[in-house]
Coordinates of C-alpha atoms in Angstrom, one line a residue:
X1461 CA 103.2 -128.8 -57.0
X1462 CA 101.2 -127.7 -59.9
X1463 CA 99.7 -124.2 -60.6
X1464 CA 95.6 -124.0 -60.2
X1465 CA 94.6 -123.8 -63.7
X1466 CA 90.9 -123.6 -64.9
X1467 CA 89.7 -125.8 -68.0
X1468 CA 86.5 -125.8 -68.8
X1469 CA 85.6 -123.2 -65.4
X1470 CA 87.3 -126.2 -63.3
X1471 CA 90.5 -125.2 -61.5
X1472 CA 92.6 -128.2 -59.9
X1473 CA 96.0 -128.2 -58.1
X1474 CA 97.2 -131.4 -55.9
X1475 CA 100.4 -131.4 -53.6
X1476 CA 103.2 -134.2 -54.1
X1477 CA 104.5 -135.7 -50.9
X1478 CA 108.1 -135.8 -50.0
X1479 CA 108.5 -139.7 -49.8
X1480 CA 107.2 -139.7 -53.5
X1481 CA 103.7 -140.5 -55.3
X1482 CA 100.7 -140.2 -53.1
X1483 CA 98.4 -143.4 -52.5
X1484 CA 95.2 -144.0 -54.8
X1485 CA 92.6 -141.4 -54.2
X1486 CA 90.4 -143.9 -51.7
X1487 CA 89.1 -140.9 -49.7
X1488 CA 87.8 -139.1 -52.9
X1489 CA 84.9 -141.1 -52.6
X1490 CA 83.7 -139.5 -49.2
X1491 CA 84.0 -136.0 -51.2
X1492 CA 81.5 -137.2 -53.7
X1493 CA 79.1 -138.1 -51.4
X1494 CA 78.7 -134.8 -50.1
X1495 CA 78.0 -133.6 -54.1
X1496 CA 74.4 -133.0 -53.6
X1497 CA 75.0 -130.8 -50.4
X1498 CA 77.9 -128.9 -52.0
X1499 CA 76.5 -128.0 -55.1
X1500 CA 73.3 -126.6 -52.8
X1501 CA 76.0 -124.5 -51.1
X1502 CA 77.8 -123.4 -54.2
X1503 CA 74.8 -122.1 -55.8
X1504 CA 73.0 -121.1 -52.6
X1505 CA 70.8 -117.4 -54.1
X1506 CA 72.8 -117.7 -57.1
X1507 CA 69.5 -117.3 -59.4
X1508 CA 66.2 -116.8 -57.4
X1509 CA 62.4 -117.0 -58.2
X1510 CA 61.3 -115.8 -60.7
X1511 CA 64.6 -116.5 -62.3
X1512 CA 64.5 -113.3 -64.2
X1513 CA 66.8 -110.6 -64.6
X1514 CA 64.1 -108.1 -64.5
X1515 CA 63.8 -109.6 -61.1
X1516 CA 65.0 -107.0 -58.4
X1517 CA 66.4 -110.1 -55.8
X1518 CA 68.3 -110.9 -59.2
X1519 CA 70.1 -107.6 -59.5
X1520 CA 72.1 -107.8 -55.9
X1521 CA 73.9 -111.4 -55.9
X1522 CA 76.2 -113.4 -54.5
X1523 CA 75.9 -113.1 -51.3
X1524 CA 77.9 -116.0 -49.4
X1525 CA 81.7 -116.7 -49.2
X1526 CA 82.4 -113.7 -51.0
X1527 CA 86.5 -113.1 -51.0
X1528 CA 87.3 -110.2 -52.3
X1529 CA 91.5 -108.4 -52.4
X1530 CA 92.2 -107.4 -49.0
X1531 CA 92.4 -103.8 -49.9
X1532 CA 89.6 -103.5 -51.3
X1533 CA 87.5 -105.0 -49.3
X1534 CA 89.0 -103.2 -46.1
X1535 CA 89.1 -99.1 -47.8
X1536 CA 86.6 -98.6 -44.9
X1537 CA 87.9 -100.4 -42.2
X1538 CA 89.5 -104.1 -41.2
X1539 CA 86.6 -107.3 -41.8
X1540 CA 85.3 -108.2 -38.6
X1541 CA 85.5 -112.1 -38.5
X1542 CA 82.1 -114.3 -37.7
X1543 CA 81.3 -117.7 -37.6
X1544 CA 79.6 -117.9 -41.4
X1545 CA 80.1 -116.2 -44.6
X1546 CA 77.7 -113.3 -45.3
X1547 CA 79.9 -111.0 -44.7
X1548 CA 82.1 -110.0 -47.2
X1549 CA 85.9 -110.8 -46.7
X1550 CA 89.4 -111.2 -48.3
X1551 CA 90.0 -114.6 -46.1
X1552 CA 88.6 -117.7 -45.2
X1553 CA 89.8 -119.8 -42.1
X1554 CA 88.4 -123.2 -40.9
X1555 CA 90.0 -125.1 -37.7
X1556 CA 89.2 -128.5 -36.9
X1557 CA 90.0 -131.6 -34.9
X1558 CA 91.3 -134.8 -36.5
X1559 CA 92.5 -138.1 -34.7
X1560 CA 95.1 -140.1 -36.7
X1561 CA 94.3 -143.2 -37.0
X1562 CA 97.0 -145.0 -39.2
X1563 CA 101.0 -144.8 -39.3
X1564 CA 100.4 -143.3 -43.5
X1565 CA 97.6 -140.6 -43.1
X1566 CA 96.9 -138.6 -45.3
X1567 CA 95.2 -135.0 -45.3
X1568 CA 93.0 -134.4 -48.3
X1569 CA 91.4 -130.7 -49.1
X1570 CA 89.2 -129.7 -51.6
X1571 CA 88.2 -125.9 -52.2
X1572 CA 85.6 -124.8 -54.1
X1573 CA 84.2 -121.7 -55.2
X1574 CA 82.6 -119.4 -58.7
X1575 CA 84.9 -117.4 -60.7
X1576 CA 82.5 -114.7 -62.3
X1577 CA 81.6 -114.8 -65.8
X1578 CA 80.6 -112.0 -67.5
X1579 CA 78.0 -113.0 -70.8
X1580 CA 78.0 -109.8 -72.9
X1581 CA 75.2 -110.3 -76.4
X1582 CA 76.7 -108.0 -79.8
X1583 CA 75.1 -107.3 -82.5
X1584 CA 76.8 -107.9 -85.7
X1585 CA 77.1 -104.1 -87.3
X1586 CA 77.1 -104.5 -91.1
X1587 CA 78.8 -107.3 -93.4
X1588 CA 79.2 -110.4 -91.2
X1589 CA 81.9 -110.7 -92.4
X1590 CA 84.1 -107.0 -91.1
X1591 CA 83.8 -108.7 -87.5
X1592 CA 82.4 -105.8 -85.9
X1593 CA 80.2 -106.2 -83.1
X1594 CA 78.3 -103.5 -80.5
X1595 CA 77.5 -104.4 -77.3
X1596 CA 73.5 -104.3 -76.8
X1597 CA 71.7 -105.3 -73.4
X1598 CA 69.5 -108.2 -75.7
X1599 CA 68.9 -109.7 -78.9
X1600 CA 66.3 -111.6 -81.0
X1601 CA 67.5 -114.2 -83.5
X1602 CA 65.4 -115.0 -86.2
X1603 CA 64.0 -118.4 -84.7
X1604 CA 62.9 -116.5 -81.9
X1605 CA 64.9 -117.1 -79.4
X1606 CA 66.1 -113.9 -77.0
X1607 CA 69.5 -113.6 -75.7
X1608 CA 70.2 -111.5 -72.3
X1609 CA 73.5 -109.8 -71.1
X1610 CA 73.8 -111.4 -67.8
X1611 CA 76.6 -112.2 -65.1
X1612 CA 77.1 -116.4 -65.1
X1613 CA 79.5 -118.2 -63.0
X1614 CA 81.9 -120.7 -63.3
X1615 CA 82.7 -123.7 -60.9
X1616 CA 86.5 -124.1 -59.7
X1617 CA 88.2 -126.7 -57.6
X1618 CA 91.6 -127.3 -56.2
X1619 CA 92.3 -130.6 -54.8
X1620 CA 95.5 -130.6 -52.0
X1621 CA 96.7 -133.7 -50.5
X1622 CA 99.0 -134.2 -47.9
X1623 CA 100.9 -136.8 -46.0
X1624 CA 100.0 -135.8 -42.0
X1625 CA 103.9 -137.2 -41.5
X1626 CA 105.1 -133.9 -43.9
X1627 CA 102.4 -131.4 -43.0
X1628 CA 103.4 -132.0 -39.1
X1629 CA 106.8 -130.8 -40.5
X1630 CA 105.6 -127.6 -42.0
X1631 CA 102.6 -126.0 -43.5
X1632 CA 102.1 -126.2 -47.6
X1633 CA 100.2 -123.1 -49.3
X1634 CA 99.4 -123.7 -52.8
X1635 CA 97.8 -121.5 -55.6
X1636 CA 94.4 -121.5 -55.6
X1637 CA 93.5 -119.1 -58.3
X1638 CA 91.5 -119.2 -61.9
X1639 CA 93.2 -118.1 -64.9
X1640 CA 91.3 -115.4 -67.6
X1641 CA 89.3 -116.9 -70.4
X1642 CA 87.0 -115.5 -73.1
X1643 CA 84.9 -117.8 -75.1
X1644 CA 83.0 -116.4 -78.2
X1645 CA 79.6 -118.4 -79.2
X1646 CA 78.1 -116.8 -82.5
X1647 CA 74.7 -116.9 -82.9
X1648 CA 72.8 -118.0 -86.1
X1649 CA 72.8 -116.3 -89.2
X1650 CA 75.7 -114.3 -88.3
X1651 CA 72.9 -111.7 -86.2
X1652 CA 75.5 -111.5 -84.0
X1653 CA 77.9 -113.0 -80.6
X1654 CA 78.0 -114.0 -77.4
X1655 CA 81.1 -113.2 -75.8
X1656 CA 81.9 -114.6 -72.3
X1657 CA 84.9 -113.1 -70.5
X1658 CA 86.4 -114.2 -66.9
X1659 CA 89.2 -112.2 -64.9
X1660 CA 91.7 -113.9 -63.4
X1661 CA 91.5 -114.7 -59.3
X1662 CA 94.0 -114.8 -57.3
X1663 CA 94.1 -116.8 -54.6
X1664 CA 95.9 -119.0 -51.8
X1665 CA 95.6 -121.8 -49.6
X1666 CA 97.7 -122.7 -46.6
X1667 CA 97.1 -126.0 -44.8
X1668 CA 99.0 -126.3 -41.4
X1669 CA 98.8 -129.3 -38.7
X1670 CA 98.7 -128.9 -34.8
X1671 CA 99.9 -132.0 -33.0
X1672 CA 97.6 -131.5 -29.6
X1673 CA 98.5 -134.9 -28.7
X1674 CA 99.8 -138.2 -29.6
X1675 CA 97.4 -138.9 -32.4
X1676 CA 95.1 -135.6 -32.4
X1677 CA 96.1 -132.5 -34.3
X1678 CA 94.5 -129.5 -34.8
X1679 CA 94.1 -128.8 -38.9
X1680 CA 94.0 -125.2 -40.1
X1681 CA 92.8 -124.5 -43.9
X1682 CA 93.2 -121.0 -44.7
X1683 CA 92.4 -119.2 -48.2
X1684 CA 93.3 -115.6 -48.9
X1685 CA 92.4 -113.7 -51.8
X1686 CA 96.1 -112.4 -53.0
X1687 CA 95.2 -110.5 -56.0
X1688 CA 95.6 -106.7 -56.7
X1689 CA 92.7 -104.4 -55.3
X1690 CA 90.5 -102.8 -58.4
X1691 CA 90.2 -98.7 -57.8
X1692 CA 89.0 -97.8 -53.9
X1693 CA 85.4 -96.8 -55.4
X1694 CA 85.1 -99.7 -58.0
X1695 CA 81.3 -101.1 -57.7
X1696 CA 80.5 -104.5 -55.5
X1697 CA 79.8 -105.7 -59.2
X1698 CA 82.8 -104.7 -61.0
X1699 CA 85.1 -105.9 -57.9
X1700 CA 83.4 -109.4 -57.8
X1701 CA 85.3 -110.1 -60.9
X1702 CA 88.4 -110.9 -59.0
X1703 CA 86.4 -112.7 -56.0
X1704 CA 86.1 -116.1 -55.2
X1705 CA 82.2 -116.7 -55.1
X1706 CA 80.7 -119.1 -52.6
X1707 CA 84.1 -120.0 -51.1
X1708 CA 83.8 -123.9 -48.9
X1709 CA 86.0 -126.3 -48.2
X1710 CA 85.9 -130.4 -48.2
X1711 CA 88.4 -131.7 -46.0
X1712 CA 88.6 -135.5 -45.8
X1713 CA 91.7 -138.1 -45.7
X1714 CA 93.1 -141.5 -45.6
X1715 CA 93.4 -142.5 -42.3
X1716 CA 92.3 -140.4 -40.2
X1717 CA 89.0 -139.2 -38.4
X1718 CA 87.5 -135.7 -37.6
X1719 CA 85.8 -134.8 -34.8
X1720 CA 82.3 -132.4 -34.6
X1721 CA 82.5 -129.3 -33.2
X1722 CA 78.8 -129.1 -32.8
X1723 CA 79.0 -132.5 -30.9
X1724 CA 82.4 -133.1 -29.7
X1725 CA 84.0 -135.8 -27.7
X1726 CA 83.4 -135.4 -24.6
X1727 CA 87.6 -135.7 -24.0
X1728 CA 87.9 -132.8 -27.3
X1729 CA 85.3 -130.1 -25.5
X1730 CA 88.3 -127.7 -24.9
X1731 CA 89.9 -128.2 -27.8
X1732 CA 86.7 -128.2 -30.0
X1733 CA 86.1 -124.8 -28.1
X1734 CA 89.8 -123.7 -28.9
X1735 CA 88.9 -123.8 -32.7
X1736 CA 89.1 -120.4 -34.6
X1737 CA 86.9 -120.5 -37.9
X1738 CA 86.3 -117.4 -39.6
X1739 CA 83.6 -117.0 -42.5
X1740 CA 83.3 -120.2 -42.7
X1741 CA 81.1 -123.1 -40.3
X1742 CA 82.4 -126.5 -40.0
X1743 CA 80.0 -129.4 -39.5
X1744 CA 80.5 -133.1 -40.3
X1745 CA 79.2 -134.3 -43.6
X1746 CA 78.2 -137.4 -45.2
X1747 CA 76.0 -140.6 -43.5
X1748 CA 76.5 -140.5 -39.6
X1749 CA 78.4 -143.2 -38.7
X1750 CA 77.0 -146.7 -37.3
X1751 CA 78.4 -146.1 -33.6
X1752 CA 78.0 -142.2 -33.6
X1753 CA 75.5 -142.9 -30.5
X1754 CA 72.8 -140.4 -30.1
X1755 CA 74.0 -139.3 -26.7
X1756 CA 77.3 -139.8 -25.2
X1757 CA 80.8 -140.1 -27.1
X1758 CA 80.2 -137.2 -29.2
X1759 CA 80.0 -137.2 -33.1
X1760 CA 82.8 -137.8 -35.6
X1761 CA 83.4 -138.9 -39.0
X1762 CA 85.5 -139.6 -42.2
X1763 CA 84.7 -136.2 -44.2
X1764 CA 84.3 -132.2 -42.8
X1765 CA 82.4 -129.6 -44.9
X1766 CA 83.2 -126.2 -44.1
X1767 CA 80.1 -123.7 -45.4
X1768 CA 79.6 -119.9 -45.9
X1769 CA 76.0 -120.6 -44.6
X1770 CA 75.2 -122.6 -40.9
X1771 CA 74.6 -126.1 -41.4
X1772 CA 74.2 -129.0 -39.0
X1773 CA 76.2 -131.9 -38.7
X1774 CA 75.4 -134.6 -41.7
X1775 CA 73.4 -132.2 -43.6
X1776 CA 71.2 -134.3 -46.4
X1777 CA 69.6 -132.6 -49.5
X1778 CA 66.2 -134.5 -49.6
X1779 CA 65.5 -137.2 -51.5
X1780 CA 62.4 -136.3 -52.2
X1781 CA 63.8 -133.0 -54.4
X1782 CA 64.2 -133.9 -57.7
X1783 CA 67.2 -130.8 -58.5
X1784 CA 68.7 -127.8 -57.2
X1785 CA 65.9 -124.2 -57.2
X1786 CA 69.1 -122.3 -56.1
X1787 CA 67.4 -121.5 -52.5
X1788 CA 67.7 -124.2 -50.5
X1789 CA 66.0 -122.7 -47.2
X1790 CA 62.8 -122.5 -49.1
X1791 CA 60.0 -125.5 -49.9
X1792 CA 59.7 -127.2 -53.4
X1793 CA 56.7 -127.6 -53.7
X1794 CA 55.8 -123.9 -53.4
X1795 CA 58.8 -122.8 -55.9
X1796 CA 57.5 -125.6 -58.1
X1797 CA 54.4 -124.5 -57.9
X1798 CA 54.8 -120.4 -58.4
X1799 CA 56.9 -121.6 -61.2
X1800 CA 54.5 -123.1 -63.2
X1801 CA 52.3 -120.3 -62.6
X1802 CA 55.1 -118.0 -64.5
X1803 CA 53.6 -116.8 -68.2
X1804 CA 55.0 -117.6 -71.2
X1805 CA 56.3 -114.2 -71.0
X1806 CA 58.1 -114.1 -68.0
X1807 CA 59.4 -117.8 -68.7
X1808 CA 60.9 -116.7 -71.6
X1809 CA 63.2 -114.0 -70.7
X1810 CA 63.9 -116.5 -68.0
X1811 CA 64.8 -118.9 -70.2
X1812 CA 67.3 -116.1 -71.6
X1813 CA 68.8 -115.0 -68.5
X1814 CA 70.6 -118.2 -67.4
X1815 CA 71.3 -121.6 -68.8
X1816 CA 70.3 -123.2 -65.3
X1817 CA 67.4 -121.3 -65.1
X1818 CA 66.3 -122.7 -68.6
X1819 CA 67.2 -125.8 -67.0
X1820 CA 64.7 -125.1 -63.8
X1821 CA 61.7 -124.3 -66.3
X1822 CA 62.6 -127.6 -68.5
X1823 CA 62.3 -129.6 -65.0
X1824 CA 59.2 -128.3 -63.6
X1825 CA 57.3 -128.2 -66.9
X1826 CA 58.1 -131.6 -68.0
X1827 CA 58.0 -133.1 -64.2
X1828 CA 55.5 -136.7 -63.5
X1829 CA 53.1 -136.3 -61.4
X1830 CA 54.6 -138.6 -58.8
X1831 CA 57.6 -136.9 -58.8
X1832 CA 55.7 -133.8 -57.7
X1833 CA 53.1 -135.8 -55.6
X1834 CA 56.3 -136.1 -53.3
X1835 CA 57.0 -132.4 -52.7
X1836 CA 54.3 -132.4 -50.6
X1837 CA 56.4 -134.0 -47.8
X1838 CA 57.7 -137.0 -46.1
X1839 CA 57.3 -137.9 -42.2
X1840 CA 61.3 -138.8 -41.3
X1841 CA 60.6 -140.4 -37.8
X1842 CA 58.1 -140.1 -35.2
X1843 CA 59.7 -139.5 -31.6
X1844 CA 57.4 -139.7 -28.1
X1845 CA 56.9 -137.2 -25.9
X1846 CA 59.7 -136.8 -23.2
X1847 CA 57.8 -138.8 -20.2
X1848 CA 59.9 -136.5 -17.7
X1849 CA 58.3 -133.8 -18.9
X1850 CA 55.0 -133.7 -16.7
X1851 CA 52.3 -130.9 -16.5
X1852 CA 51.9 -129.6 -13.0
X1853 CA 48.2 -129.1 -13.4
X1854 CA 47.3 -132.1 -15.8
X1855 CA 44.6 -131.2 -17.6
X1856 CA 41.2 -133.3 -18.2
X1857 CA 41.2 -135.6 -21.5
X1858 CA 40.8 -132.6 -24.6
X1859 CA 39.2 -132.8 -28.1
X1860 CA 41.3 -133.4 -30.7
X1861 CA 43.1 -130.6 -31.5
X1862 CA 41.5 -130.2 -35.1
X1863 CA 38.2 -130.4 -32.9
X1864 CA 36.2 -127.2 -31.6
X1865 CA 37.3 -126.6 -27.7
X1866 CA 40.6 -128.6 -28.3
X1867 CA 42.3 -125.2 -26.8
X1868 CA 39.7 -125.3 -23.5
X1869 CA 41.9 -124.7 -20.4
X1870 CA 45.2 -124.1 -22.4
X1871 CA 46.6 -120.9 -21.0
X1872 CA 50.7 -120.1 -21.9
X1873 CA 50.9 -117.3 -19.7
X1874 CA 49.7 -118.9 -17.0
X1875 CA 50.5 -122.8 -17.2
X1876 CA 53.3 -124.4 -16.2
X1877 CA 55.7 -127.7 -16.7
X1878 CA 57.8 -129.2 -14.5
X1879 CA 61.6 -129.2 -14.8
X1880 CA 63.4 -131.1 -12.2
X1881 CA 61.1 -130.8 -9.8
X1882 CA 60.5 -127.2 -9.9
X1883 CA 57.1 -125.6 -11.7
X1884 CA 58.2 -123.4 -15.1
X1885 CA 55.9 -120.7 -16.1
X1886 CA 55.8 -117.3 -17.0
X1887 CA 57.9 -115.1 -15.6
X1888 CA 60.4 -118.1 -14.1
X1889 CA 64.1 -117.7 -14.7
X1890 CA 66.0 -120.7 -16.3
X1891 CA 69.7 -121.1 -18.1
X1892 CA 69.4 -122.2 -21.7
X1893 CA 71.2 -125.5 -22.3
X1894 CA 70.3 -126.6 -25.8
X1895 CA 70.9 -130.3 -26.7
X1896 CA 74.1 -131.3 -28.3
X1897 CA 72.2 -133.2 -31.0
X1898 CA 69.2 -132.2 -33.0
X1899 CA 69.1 -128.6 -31.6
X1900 CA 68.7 -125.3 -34.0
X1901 CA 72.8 -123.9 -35.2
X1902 CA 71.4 -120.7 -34.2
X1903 CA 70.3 -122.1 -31.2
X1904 CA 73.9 -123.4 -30.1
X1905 CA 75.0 -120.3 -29.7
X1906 CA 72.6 -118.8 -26.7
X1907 CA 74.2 -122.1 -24.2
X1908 CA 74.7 -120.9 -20.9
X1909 CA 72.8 -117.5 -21.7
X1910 CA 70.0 -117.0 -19.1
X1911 CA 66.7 -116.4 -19.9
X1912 CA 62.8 -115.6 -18.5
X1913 CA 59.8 -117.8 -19.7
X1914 CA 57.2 -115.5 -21.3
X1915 CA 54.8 -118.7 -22.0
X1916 CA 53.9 -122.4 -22.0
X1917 CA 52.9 -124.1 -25.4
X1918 CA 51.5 -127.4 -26.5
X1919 CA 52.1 -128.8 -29.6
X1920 CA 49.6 -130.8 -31.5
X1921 CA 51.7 -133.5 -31.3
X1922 CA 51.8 -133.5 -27.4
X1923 CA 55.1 -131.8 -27.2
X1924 CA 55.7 -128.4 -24.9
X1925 CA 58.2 -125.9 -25.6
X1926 CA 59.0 -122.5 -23.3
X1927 CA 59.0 -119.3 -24.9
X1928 CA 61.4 -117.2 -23.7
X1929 CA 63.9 -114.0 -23.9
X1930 CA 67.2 -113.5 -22.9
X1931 CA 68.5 -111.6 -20.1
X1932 CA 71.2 -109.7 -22.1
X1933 CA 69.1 -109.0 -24.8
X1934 CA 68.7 -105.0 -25.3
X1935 CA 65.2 -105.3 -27.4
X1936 CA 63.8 -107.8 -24.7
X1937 CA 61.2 -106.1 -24.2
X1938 CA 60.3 -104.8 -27.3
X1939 CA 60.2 -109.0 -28.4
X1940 CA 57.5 -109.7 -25.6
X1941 CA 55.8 -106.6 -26.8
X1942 CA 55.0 -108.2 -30.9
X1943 CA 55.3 -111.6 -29.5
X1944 CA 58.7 -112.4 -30.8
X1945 CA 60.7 -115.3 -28.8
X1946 CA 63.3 -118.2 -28.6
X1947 CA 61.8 -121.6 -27.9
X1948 CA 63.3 -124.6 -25.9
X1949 CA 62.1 -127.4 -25.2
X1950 CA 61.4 -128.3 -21.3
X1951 CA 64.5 -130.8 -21.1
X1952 CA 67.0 -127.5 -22.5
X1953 CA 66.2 -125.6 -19.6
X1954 CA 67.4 -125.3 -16.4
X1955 CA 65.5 -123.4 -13.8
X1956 CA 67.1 -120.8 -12.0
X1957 CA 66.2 -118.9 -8.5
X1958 CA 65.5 -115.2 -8.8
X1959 CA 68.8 -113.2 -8.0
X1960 CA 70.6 -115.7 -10.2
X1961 CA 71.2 -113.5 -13.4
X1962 CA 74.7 -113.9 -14.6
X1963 CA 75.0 -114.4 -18.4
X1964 CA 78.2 -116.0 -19.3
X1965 CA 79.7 -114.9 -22.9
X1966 CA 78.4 -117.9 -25.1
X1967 CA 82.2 -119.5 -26.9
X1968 CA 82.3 -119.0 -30.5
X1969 CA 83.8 -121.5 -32.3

């Protein structure tokens, strides 16, 4: 096995098997289908609006899958592990379930992450040609064009693959590191430099297999950050140049099929619940498959993407989004649109911070019409109202709801739906069971949890949903108080009598 090695800011190590050469990359493919959402992930806040350096959010970065040296990281105490990465760490753990499906399978990994770069501007002092340079915070070149001092980042990968038959046998760690590098770019008429310098990482990856049964394992991927701890009171900034940015993990294979542990097999629920992932949250990636049934069997699929930030299952960037604004969470349309309102000012120490925010200003000033036209939005599908979902009180035929009086006889604090069989309104107790498919990540998390309904809403699409707040919840009350609740819809909830209050832990996975 080959040390990671980083040409060009792209680090790349692959395993050899013990029976000899591997097979063709075939499952490589399902990796690159998952580009779109992978680069999102790997650049998620990387450079936000305005995409200036001036910018305050732009001074206090990188803020997902962050693995710093263990000592470090823990001078004030041991990590506490969580189920994504915006907490800082020195480790990153994913567990996962994976059916074998043919006599040769093989396990393929992919980690990814940034290596900081630092980009330092000098200004040549005298003669070009004595070589000496001071380092100065900008620069203007005589065509105009200003150059920033600015942390950049560099993309790494390591690729490990694996025959299952040898990694049931033992677990394989390889490096997973990025060499030092310096790159020196001069800048016309010998004003002065622009020197780039990267610290080496340090870094591990251990892959192990769990045979739960005869064809279901239990795959662990765990990276650690193995290099030497700067000084106990080094800066966040200074210690991020031995981190691995953005830390995620592709997992895919030949031959073999994971399992979601949003959605799981009905068969897998304890196993799925079993599943330990630290820093890291992993969902199925890719096109759903052509039998993964809405309800039922459960979700699974060829390729497993294991992200800093909470994803669903088959995350899609949209087609309609014509390139990456480095904050995925947000609209298009409305970055596109504050961006163009930037001045030539503020565009152009933009332009000087970051190459890819030069890029974002090229994009949205030179971007068609149409293109834009279709930032506005896109209607996915249209689903009816649940018909077992009926109003105890229906009301009389309403406006529409554009249409003055539309909210005539609507009352959430006093209406009500009803929920097998039983009237739901404020003040009635229920158990929160979200739907396996389609529900909020965050929303996962409460099952089981019991709950009171504060109010009854309509949608303008016909739709109810129950506010409500959680049993457990400490600030309860202060919630209600500004209005601030958790909605289900009627078919999540089931109603509860009075005394019934226990709150069973939610599992983490």
């Amino acid at each position: 096995m080959s040390d990671g090695e980083v040409e060009g800011g792209t680090a790349s190590a692959v395993t050899t098997g013990a029976a000899g050469d591997l097979p063709p990359d075939q499952s490589l493919s399902a990796f690159e289908q998952l580009g779109a959402v992978a680069d999102a992930v790997l650049y998620e806040g990387y450079l936000l609006y305005p995409y200036r350096r001036s910018s305050a959010k732009n001074r206090v970065r990188w803020q997902f899958g962050v693995l710093f040296p263990r000592d470090w990281v823990e001078q004030d105490g041991p990590v506490v592990p969580g189920v994504s990465g915006s907490a800082d760490s020195w480790y990153q753990q994913t567990e996962c379930l994976l059916r074998i499906r043919q006599p040769d399978a093989l396990l393929r990994v992919r980690l990814r992450y940034l290596q900081m770069q630092r980009k330092q501007v000098e200004r040549a002092e005298g003669a070009a040609q004595d070589g000496g340079h001071h380092a100065v915070e900008s620069l203007l070149t005589d065509d105009g064009t200003v150059h920033l001092t600015f942390d950049e980042a560099v993309p790494c990968e390591v690729d490990i693959a694996v025959p299952m038959d040898d990694l049931l046998q033992g677990e394989r760690t390889v490096p997973t590191g990025a060499a030092a590098g310096v790159d020196v770019e001069a800048l016309p008429q010998d004003v002065g430099r622009v020197v780039r310098r990267r610290e080496e990482v340090r870094a591990s990856t251990t892959v192990s297999a769990e045979r739960l049964g005869q064809n279901l394992c239990r795959i662990r991927v765990r990276t650690v950050n193995t290099g030497p701890a700067p000084e106990p009171r080094t800066s966040r900034d200074e210690a991020l140049r031995r981190a691995l940015i953005a830390t995620h993990t592709l997992i895919g294979g030949d031959g073999v099929e994971f399992a979601s542990l949003i959605d799981p097999p009905e068969d897998l629920r304890g196993h799925a619940d079993a599943c330990r992932n630290a820093f890291a949250f992993p969902v199925l990636g890719g096109q759903p498959a052509e039998n993964d049934s809405p309800t039922g069997a459960g979700a699974v699929g060829r390729v497993l993407l294991a992200s800093p930030i909470i994803l669903p299952d088959h995350p899609q960037v949209a087609p309609e989004s014509p390139g990456d604004l480095h904050d995925a969470g947000e609209i298009d349309e409305i970055l596109t649109l504050r961006t163009m309102l930037l001045t030539d000012e503020e565009k152009r120490e933009a332009r000087a911070t970051d190459p890819r925010a030069a890029a974002i200003l090229d994009r949205v000033d030179t971007m068609p019409p149409e293109v834009f036209e279709r930032l506005h939005g896109a209607i996915r599908s249209l689903s009816p109202v649940t018909p077992q979902t009926t109003l105890s009180t229906p009301p009389a035929e309403r406006a529409a709801w554009w249409q003055e009086g539309a909210d005539d006889g609507m009352s959430p604090s006093t209406d009500t739906v009803l929920v097998d069989g039983v009237p739901l309104g404020g003040g009635s107790r229920v158990r929160l069971r979200p739907r396996r498919r389609g529900a909020d990540a965050q929303d996962m998390f409460l099952d089981g949890r019991t709950a009171e309904v504060a109010a009854v809403f309509h949608d303008v699409d016909g739709s109810v949903h129950l506010a409500v707040t959680l049993d457990d919840d400490p600030a309860a009350e202060l919630h209600s108080w500004y209005g601030r609740f958790h909605y289900f819809r009627p078919d999540e909830l089931e109603p509860l009598g009075s005394t019934d209050s226990d709150t069973p832990r939610s599992g983490g996975r």
